[in-house]
PDB file of C-alpha atoms in Angstrom:
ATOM      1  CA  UNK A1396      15.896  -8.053 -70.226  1.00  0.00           C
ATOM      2  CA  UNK A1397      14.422 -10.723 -68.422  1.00  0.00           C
ATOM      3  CA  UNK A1398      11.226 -10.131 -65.672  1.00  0.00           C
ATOM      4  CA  UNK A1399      10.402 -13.116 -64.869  1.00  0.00           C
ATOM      5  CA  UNK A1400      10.304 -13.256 -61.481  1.00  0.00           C
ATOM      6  CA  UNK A1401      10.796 -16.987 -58.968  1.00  0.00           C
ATOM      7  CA  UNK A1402       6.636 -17.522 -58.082  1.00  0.00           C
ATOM      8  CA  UNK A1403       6.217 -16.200 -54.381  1.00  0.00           C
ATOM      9  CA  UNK A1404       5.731 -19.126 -52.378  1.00  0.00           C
ATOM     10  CA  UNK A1405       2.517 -17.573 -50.563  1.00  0.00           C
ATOM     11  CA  UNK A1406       0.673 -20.891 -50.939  1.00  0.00           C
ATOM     12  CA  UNK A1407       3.279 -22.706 -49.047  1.00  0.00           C
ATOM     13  CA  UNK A1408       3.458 -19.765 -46.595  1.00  0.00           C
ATOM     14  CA  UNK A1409      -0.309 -19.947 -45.702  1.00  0.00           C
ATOM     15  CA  UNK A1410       0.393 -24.081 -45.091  1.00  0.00           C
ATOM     16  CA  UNK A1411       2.984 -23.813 -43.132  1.00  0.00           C
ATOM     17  CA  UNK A1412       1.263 -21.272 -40.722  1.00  0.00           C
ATOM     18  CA  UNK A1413      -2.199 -23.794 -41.002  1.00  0.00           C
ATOM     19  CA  UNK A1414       0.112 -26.623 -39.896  1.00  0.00           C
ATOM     20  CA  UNK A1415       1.321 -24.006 -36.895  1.00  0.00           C
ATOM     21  CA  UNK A1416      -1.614 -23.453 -35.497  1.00  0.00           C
ATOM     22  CA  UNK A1417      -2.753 -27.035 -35.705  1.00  0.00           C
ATOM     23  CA  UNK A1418      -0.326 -28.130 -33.822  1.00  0.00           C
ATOM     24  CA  UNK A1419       0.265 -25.478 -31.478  1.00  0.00           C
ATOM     25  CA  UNK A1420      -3.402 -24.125 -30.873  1.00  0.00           C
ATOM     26  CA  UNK A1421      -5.233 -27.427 -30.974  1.00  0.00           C
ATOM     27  CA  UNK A1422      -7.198 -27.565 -27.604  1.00  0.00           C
ATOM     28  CA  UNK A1423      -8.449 -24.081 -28.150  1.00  0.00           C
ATOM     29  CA  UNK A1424      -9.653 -24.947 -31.520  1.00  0.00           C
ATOM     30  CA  UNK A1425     -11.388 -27.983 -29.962  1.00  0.00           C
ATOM     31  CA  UNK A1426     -12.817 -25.692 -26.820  1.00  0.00           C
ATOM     32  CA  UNK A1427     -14.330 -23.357 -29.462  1.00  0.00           C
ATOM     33  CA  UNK A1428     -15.275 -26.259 -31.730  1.00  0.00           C
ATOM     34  CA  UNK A1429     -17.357 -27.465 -28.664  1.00  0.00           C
ATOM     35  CA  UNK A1430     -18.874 -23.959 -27.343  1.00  0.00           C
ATOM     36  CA  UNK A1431     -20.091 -23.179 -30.780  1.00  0.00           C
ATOM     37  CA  UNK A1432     -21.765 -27.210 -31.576  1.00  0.00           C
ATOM     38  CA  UNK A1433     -23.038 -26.886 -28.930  1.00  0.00           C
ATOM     39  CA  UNK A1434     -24.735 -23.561 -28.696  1.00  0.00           C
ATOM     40  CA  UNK A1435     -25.913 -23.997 -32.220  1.00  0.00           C
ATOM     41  CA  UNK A1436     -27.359 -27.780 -31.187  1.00  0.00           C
ATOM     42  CA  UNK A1437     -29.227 -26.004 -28.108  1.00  0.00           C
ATOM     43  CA  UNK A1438     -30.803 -23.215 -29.949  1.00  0.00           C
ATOM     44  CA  UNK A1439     -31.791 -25.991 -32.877  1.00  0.00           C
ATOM     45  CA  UNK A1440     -33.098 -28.594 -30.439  1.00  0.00           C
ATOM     46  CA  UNK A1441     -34.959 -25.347 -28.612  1.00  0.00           C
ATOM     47  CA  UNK A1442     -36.409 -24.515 -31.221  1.00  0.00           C
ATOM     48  CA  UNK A1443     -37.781 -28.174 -32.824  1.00  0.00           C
ATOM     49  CA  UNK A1444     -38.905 -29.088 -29.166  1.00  0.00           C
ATOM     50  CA  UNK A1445     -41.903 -26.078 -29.124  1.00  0.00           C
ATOM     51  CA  UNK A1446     -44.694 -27.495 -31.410  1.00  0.00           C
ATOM     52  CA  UNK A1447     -44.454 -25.884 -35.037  1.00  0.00           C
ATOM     53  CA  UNK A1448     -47.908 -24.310 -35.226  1.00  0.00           C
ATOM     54  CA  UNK A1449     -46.877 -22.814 -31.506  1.00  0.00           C
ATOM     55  CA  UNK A1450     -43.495 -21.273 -32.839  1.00  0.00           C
ATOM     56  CA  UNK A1451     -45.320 -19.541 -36.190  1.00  0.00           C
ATOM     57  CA  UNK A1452     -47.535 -17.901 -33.525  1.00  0.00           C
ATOM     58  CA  UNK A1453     -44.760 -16.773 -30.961  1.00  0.00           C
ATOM     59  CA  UNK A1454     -42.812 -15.647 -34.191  1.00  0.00           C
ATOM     60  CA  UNK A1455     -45.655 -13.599 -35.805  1.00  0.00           C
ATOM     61  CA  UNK A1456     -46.539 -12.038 -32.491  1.00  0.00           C
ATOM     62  CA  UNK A1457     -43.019 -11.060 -32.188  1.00  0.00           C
ATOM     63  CA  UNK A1458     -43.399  -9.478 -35.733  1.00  0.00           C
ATOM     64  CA  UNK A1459     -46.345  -7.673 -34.915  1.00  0.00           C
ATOM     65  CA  UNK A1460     -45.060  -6.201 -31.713  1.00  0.00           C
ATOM     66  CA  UNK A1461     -41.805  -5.416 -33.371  1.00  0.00           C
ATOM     67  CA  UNK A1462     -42.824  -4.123 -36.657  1.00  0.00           C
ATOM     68  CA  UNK A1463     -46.671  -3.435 -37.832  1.00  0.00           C
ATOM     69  CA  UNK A1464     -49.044  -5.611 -39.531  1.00  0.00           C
ATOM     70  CA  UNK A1465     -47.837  -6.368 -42.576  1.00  0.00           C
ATOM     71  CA  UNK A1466     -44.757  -7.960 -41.543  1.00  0.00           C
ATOM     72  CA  UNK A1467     -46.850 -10.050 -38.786  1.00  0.00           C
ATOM     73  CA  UNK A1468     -49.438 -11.382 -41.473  1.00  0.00           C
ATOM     74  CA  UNK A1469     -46.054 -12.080 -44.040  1.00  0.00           C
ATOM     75  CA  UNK A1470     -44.584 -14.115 -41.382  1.00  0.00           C
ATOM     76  CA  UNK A1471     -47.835 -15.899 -40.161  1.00  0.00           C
ATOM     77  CA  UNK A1472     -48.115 -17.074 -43.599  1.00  0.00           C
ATOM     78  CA  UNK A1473     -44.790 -17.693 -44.747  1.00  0.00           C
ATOM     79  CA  UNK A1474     -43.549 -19.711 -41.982  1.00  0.00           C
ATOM     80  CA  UNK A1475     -46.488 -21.386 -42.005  1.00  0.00           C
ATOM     81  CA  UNK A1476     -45.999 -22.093 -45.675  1.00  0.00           C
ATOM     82  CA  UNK A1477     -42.522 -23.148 -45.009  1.00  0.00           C
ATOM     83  CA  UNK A1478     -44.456 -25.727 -42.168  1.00  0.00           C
ATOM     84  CA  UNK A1479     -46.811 -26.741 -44.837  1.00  0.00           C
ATOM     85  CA  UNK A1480     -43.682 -27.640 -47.413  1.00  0.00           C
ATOM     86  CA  UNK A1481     -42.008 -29.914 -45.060  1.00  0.00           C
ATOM     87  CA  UNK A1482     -38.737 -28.196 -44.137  1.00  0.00           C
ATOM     88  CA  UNK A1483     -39.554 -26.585 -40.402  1.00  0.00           C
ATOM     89  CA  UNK A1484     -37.009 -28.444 -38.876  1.00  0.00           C
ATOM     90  CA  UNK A1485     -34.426 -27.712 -41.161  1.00  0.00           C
ATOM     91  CA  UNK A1486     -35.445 -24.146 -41.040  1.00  0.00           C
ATOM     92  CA  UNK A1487     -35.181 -23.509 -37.273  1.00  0.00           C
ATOM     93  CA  UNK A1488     -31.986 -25.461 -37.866  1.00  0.00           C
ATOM     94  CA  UNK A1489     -31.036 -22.766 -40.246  1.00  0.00           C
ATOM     95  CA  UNK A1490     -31.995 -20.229 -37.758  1.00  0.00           C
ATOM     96  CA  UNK A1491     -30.142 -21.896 -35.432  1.00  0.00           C
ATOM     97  CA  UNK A1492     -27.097 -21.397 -37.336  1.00  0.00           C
ATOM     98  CA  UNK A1493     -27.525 -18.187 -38.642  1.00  0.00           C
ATOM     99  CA  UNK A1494     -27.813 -16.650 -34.822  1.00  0.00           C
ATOM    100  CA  UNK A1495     -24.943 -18.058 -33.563  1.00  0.00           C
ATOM    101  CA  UNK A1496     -22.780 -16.483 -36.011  1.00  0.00           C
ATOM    102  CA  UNK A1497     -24.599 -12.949 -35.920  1.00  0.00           C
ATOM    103  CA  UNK A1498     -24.189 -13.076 -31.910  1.00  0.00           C
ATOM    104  CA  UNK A1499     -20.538 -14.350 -32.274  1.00  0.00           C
ATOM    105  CA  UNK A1500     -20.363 -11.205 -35.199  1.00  0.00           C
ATOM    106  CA  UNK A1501     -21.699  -8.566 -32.772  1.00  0.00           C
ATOM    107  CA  UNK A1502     -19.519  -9.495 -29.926  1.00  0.00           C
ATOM    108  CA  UNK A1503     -16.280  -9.695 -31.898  1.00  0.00           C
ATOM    109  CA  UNK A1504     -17.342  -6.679 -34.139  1.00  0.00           C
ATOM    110  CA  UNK A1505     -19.025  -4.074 -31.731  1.00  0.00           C
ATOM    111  CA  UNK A1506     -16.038  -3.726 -29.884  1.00  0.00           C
ATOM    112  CA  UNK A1507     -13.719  -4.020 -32.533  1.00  0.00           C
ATOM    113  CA  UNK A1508     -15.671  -1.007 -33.988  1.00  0.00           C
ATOM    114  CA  UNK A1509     -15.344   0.914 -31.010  1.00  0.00           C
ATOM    115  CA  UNK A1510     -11.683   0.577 -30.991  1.00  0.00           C
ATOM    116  CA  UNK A1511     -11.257   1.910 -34.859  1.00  0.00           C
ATOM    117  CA  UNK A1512     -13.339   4.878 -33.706  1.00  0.00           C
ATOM    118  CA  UNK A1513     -11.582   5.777 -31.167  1.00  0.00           C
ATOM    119  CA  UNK A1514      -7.710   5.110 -32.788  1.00  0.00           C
ATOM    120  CA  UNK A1515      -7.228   5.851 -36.299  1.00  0.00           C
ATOM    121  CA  UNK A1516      -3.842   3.667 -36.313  1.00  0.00           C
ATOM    122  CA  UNK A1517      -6.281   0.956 -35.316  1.00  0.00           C
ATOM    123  CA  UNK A1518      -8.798   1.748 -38.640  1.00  0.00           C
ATOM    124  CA  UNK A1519      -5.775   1.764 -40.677  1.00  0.00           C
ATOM    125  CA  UNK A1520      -4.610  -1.519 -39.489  1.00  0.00           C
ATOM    126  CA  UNK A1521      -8.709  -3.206 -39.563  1.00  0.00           C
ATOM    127  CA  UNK A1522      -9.565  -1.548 -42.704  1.00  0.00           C
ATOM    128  CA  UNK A1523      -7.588  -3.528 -45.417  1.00  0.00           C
ATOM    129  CA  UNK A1524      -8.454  -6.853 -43.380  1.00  0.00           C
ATOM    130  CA  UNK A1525     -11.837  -5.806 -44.095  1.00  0.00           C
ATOM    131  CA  UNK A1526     -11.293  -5.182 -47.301  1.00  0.00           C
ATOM    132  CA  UNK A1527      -9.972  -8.577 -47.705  1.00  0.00           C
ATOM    133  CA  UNK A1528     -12.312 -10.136 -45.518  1.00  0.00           C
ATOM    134  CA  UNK A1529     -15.069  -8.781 -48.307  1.00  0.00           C
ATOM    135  CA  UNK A1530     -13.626  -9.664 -51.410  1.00  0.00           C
ATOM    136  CA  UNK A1531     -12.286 -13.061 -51.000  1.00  0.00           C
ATOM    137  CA  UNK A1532     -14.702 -15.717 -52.400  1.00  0.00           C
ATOM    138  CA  UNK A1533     -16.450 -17.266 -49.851  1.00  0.00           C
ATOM    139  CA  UNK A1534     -15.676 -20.482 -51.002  1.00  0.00           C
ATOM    140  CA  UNK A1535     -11.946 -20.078 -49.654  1.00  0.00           C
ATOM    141  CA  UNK A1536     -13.081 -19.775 -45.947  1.00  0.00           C
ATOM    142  CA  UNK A1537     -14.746 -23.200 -45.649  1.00  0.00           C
ATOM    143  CA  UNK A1538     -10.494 -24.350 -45.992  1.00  0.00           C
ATOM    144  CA  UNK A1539      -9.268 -23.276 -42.715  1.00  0.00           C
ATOM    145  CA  UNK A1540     -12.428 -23.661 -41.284  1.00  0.00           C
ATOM    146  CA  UNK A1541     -12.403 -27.294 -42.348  1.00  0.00           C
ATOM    147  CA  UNK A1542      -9.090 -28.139 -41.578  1.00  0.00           C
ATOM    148  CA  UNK A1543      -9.201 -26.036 -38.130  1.00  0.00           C
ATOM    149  CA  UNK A1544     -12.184 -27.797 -37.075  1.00  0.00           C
ATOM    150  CA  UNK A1545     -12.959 -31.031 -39.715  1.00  0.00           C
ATOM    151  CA  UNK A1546     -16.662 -31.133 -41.442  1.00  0.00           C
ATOM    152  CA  UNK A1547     -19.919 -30.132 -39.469  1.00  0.00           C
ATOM    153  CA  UNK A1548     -22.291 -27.128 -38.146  1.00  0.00           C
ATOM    154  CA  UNK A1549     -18.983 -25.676 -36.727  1.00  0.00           C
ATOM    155  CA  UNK A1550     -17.361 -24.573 -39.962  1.00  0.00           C
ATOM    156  CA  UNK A1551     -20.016 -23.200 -41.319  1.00  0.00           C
ATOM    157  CA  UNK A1552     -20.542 -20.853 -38.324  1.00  0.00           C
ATOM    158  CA  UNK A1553     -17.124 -19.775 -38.612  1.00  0.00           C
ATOM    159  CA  UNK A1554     -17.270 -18.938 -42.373  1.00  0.00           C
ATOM    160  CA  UNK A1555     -20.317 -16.779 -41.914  1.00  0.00           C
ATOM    161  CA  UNK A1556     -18.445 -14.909 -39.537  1.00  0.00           C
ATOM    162  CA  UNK A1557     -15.728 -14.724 -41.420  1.00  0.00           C
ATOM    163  CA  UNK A1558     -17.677 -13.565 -44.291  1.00  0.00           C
ATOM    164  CA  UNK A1559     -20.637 -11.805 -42.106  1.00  0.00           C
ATOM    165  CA  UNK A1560     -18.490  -9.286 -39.688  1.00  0.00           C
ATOM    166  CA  UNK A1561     -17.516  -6.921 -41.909  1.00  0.00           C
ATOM    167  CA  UNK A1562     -20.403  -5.135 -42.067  1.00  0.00           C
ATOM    168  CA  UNK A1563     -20.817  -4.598 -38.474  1.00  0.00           C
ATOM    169  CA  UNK A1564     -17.302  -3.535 -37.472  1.00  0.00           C
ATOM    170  CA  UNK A1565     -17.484  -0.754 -40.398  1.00  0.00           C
ATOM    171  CA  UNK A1566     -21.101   0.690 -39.619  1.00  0.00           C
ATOM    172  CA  UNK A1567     -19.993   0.834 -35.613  1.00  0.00           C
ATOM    173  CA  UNK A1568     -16.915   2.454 -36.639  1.00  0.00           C
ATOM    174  CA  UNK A1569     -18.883   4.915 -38.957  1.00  0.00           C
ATOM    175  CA  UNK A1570     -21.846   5.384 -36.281  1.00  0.00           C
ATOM    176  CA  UNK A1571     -19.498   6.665 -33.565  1.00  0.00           C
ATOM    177  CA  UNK A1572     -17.851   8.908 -35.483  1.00  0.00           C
ATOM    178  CA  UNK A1573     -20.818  10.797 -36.909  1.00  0.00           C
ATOM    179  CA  UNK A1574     -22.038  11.277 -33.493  1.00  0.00           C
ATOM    180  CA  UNK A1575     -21.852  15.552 -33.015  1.00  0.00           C
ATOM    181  CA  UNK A1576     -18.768  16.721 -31.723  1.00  0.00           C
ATOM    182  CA  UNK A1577     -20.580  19.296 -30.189  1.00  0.00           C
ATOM    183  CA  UNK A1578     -22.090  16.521 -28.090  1.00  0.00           C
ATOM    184  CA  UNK A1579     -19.079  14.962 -27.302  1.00  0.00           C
ATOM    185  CA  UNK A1580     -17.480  18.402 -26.285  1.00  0.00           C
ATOM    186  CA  UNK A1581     -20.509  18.896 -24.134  1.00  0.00           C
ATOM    187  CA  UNK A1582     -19.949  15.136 -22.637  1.00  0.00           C
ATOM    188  CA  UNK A1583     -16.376  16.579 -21.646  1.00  0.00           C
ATOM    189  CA  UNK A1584     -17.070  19.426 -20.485  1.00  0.00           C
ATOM    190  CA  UNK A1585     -19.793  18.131 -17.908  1.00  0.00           C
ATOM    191  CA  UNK A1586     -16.797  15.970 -16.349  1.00  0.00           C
ATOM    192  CA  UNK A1587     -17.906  12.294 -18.283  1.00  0.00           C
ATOM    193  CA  UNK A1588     -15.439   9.499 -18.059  1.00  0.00           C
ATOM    194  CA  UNK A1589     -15.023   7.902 -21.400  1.00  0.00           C
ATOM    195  CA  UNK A1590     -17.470   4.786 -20.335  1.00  0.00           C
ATOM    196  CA  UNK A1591     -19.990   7.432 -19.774  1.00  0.00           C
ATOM    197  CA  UNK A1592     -19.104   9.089 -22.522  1.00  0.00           C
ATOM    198  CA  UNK A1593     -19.731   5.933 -24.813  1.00  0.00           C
ATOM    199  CA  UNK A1594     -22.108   4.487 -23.175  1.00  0.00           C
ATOM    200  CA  UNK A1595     -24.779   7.219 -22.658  1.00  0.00           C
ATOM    201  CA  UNK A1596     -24.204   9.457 -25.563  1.00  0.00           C
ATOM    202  CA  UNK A1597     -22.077   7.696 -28.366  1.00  0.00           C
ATOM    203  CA  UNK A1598     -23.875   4.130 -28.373  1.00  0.00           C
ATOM    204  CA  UNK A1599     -27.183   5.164 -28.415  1.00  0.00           C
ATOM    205  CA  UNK A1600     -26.725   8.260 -31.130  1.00  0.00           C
ATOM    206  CA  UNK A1601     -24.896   6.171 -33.347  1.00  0.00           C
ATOM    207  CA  UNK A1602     -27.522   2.941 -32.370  1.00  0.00           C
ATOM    208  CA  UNK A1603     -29.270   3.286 -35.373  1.00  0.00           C
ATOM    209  CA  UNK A1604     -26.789   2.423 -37.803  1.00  0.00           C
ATOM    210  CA  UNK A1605     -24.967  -0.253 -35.467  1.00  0.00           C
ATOM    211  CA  UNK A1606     -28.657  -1.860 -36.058  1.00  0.00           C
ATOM    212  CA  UNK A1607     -27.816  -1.212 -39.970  1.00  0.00           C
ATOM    213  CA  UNK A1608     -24.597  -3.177 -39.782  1.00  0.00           C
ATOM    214  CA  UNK A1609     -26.301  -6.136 -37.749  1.00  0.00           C
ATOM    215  CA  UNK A1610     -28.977  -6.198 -40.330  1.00  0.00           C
ATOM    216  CA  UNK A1611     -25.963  -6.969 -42.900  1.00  0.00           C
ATOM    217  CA  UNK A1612     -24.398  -9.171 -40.845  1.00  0.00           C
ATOM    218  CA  UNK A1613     -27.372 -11.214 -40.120  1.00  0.00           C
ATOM    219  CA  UNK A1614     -28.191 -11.154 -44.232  1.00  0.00           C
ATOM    220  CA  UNK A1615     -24.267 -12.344 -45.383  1.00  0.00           C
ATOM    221  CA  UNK A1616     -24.508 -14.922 -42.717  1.00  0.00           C
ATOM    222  CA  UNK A1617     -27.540 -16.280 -44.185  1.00  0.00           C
ATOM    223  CA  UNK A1618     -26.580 -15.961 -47.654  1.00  0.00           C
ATOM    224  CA  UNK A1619     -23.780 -18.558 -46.714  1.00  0.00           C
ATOM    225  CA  UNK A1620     -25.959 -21.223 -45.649  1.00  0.00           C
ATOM    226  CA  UNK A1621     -25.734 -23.058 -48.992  1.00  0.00           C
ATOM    227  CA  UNK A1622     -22.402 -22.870 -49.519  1.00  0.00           C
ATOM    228  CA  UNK A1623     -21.548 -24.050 -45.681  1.00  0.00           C
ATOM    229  CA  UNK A1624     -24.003 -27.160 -46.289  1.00  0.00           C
ATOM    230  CA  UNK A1625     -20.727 -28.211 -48.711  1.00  0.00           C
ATOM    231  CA  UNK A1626     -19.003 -29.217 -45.705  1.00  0.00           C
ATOM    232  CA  UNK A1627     -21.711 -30.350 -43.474  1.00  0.00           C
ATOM    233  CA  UNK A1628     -24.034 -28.044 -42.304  1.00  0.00           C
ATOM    234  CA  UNK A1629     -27.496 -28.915 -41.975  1.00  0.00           C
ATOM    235  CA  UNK A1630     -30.443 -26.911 -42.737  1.00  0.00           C
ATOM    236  CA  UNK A1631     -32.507 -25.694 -45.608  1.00  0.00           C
ATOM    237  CA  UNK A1632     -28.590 -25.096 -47.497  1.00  0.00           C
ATOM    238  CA  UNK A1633     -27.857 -28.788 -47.537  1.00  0.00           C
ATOM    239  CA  UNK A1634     -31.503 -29.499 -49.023  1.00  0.00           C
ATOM    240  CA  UNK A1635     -30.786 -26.829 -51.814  1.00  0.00           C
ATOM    241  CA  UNK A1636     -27.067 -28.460 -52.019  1.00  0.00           C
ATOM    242  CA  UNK A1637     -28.938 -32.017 -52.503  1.00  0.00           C
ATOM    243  CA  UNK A1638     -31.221 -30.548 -55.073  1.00  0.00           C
ATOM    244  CA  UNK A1639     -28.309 -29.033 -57.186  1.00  0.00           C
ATOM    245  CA  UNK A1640     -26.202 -32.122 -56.870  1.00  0.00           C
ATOM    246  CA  UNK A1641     -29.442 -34.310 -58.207  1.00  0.00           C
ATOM    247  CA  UNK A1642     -31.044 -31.613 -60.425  1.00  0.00           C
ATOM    248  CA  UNK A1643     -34.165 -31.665 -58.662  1.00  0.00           C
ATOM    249  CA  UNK A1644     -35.295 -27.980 -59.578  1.00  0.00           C
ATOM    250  CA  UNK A1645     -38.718 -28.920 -57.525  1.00  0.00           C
ATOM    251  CA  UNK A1646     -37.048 -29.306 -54.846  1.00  0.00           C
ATOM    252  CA  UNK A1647     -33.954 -26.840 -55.000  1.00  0.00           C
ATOM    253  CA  UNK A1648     -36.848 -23.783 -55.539  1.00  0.00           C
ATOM    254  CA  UNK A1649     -38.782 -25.181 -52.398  1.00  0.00           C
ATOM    255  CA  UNK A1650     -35.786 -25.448 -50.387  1.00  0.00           C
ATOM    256  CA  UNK A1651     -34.627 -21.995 -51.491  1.00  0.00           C
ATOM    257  CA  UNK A1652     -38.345 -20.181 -51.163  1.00  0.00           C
ATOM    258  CA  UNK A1653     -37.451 -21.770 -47.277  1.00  0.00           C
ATOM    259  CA  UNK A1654     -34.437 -19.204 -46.804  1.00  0.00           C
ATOM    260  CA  UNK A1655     -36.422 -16.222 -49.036  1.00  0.00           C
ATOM    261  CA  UNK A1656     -39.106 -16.642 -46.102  1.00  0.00           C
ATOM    262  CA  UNK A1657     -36.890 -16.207 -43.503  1.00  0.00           C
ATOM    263  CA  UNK A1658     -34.271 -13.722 -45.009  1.00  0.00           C
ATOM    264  CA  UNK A1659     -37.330 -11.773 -45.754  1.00  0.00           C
ATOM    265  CA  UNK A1660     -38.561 -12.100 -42.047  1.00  0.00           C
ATOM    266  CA  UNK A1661     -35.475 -11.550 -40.476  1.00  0.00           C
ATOM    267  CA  UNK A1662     -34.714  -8.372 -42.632  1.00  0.00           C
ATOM    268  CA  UNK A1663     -37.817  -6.768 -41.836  1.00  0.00           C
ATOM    269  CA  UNK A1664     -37.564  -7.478 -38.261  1.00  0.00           C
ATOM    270  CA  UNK A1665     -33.990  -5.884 -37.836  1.00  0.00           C
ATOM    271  CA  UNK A1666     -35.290  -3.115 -40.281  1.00  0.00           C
ATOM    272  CA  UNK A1667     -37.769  -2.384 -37.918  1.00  0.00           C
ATOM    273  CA  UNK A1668     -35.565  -2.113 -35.142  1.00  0.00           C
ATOM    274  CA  UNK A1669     -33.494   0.480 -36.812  1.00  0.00           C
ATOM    275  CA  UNK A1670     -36.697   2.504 -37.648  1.00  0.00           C
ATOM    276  CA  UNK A1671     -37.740   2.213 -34.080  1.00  0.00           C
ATOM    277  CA  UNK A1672     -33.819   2.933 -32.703  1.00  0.00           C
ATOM    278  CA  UNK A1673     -34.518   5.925 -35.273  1.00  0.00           C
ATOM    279  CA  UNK A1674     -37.614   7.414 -33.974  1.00  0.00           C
ATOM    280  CA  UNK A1675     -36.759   7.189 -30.266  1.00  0.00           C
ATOM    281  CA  UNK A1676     -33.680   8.861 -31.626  1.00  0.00           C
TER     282      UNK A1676
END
């Protein structure tokens, strides 16, 4: 008996709903092409116009008023080390980059988490997409992104959504529905509308590990700067990618102790923010 099955054309499926949208959803491709360049060029530009030795002070006070002493003296030094190495500009553009797509990640996500906590038809519908989202090799997202809106910062903002909102959506879901139902029945019973509801009791109880998903988010979007420097990117990735390409390992590990410096400063930051979220808790 014969199983060979005729291939499913899924390729040819997913190319013929690309060409769709190209030609059908064109200008709003080019409007968010345009928000996102140029939000992404402001915060870069922002950030290179403040002198360097000013920003490494604004950032470590930040640190220490955020988080304690340790993580203010680790980003005094590190950023200044980064400074000292030559790739400040291509850092802040990094940061640049890598804020644009956590903000664009919390507004989708937040929401969207919100809605699967409140309809479980809705989780069941978001949850394999997640699942997808999560296990596809990042390397697939720079396609659409690329042919959606050609090579650039643009791209590579969308991919690290893509790949970065995952996180969020789940731990929002997940922090709204461990809030006490004993607290939500008291919510009711006291006459709150559902705004009031989510807004006063729900948000801030389930705060804390809404900050946990961020602090992914923000993590998987900067783990994606290399690979978004493939199609154009700038920043500390398309150093690293120019250090692979050329086998300078000198180079590549400076480049890359660039993004340990500010993963590690970034993590701690939003760690700190959960710990704090936690103890006003």
């Amino acid at each position: 008996m014969n199983l060979d099955l005729p291939k499913l054309p899924i390729g040819r499926w997913v190319e013929t709903v690309e060409g769709w949208l190209e030609s059908n959803a064109g200008p709003l491709f080019k409007g968010i092409k345009t928000l996102i360049g140029s939000t992404v060029n402001g915060l870069s530009d922002a950030f290179n116009a403040v002198p360097a030795l000013l920003m490494i002070v604004l950032f470590t006070v930040l640190a220490y008023w955020i988080g304690r002493t340790r993580i203010a003296l680790f980003t005094l030094l590190g950023l200044y080390l980064v400074y000292n190495l030559g790739y400040w500009e291509h850092t802040m553009e990094t940061l640049a980059l890598v804020l644009t797509a956590s903000v664009i990640s919390v507004v989708i996500g937040v929401p969207l988490g919100i809605g699967c906590a409140r309809s479980n038809g809705l989780q069941k519908i978001v949850t394999p997409v997640l699942d997808f989202m999560q296990t596809m090799p990042a390397f697939v997202y720079l396609l659409p992104a690329v042919a959606f809106f050609s090579l650039g910062v643009v791209p590579g903002v969308i991919a690290s959504v893509i790949f970065g909102i995952p996180p969020t959506i789940r731990l929002t879901n997940l922090g709204i529905r461990q809030v006490p139902g004993d607290l939500v029945e008291a919510a009711d019973a006291f006459g709150s509308t559902p705004m009031q509801k989510l807004f006063k009791l729900q948000l801030p109880i389930a705060a804390p590990t809404i900050m946990a998903g961020v602090n992914q988010t923000i993590m998987l979007s900067l783990s994606m700067v290399v690979i978004a420097s493939m199609i154009g990117a700038q920043g500390v990735g398309a150093d690293v990618y120019r250090a692979v390409t050329q086998a300078k390992t000198g180079v590549g590990f400076e480049a890359g102790l660039a993004v340990v410096v500010l993963a590690i400063i970034l993590d701690r930051i939003t760690q700190n923010l959960i710990t704090n979220k936690r103890k006003g808790k």
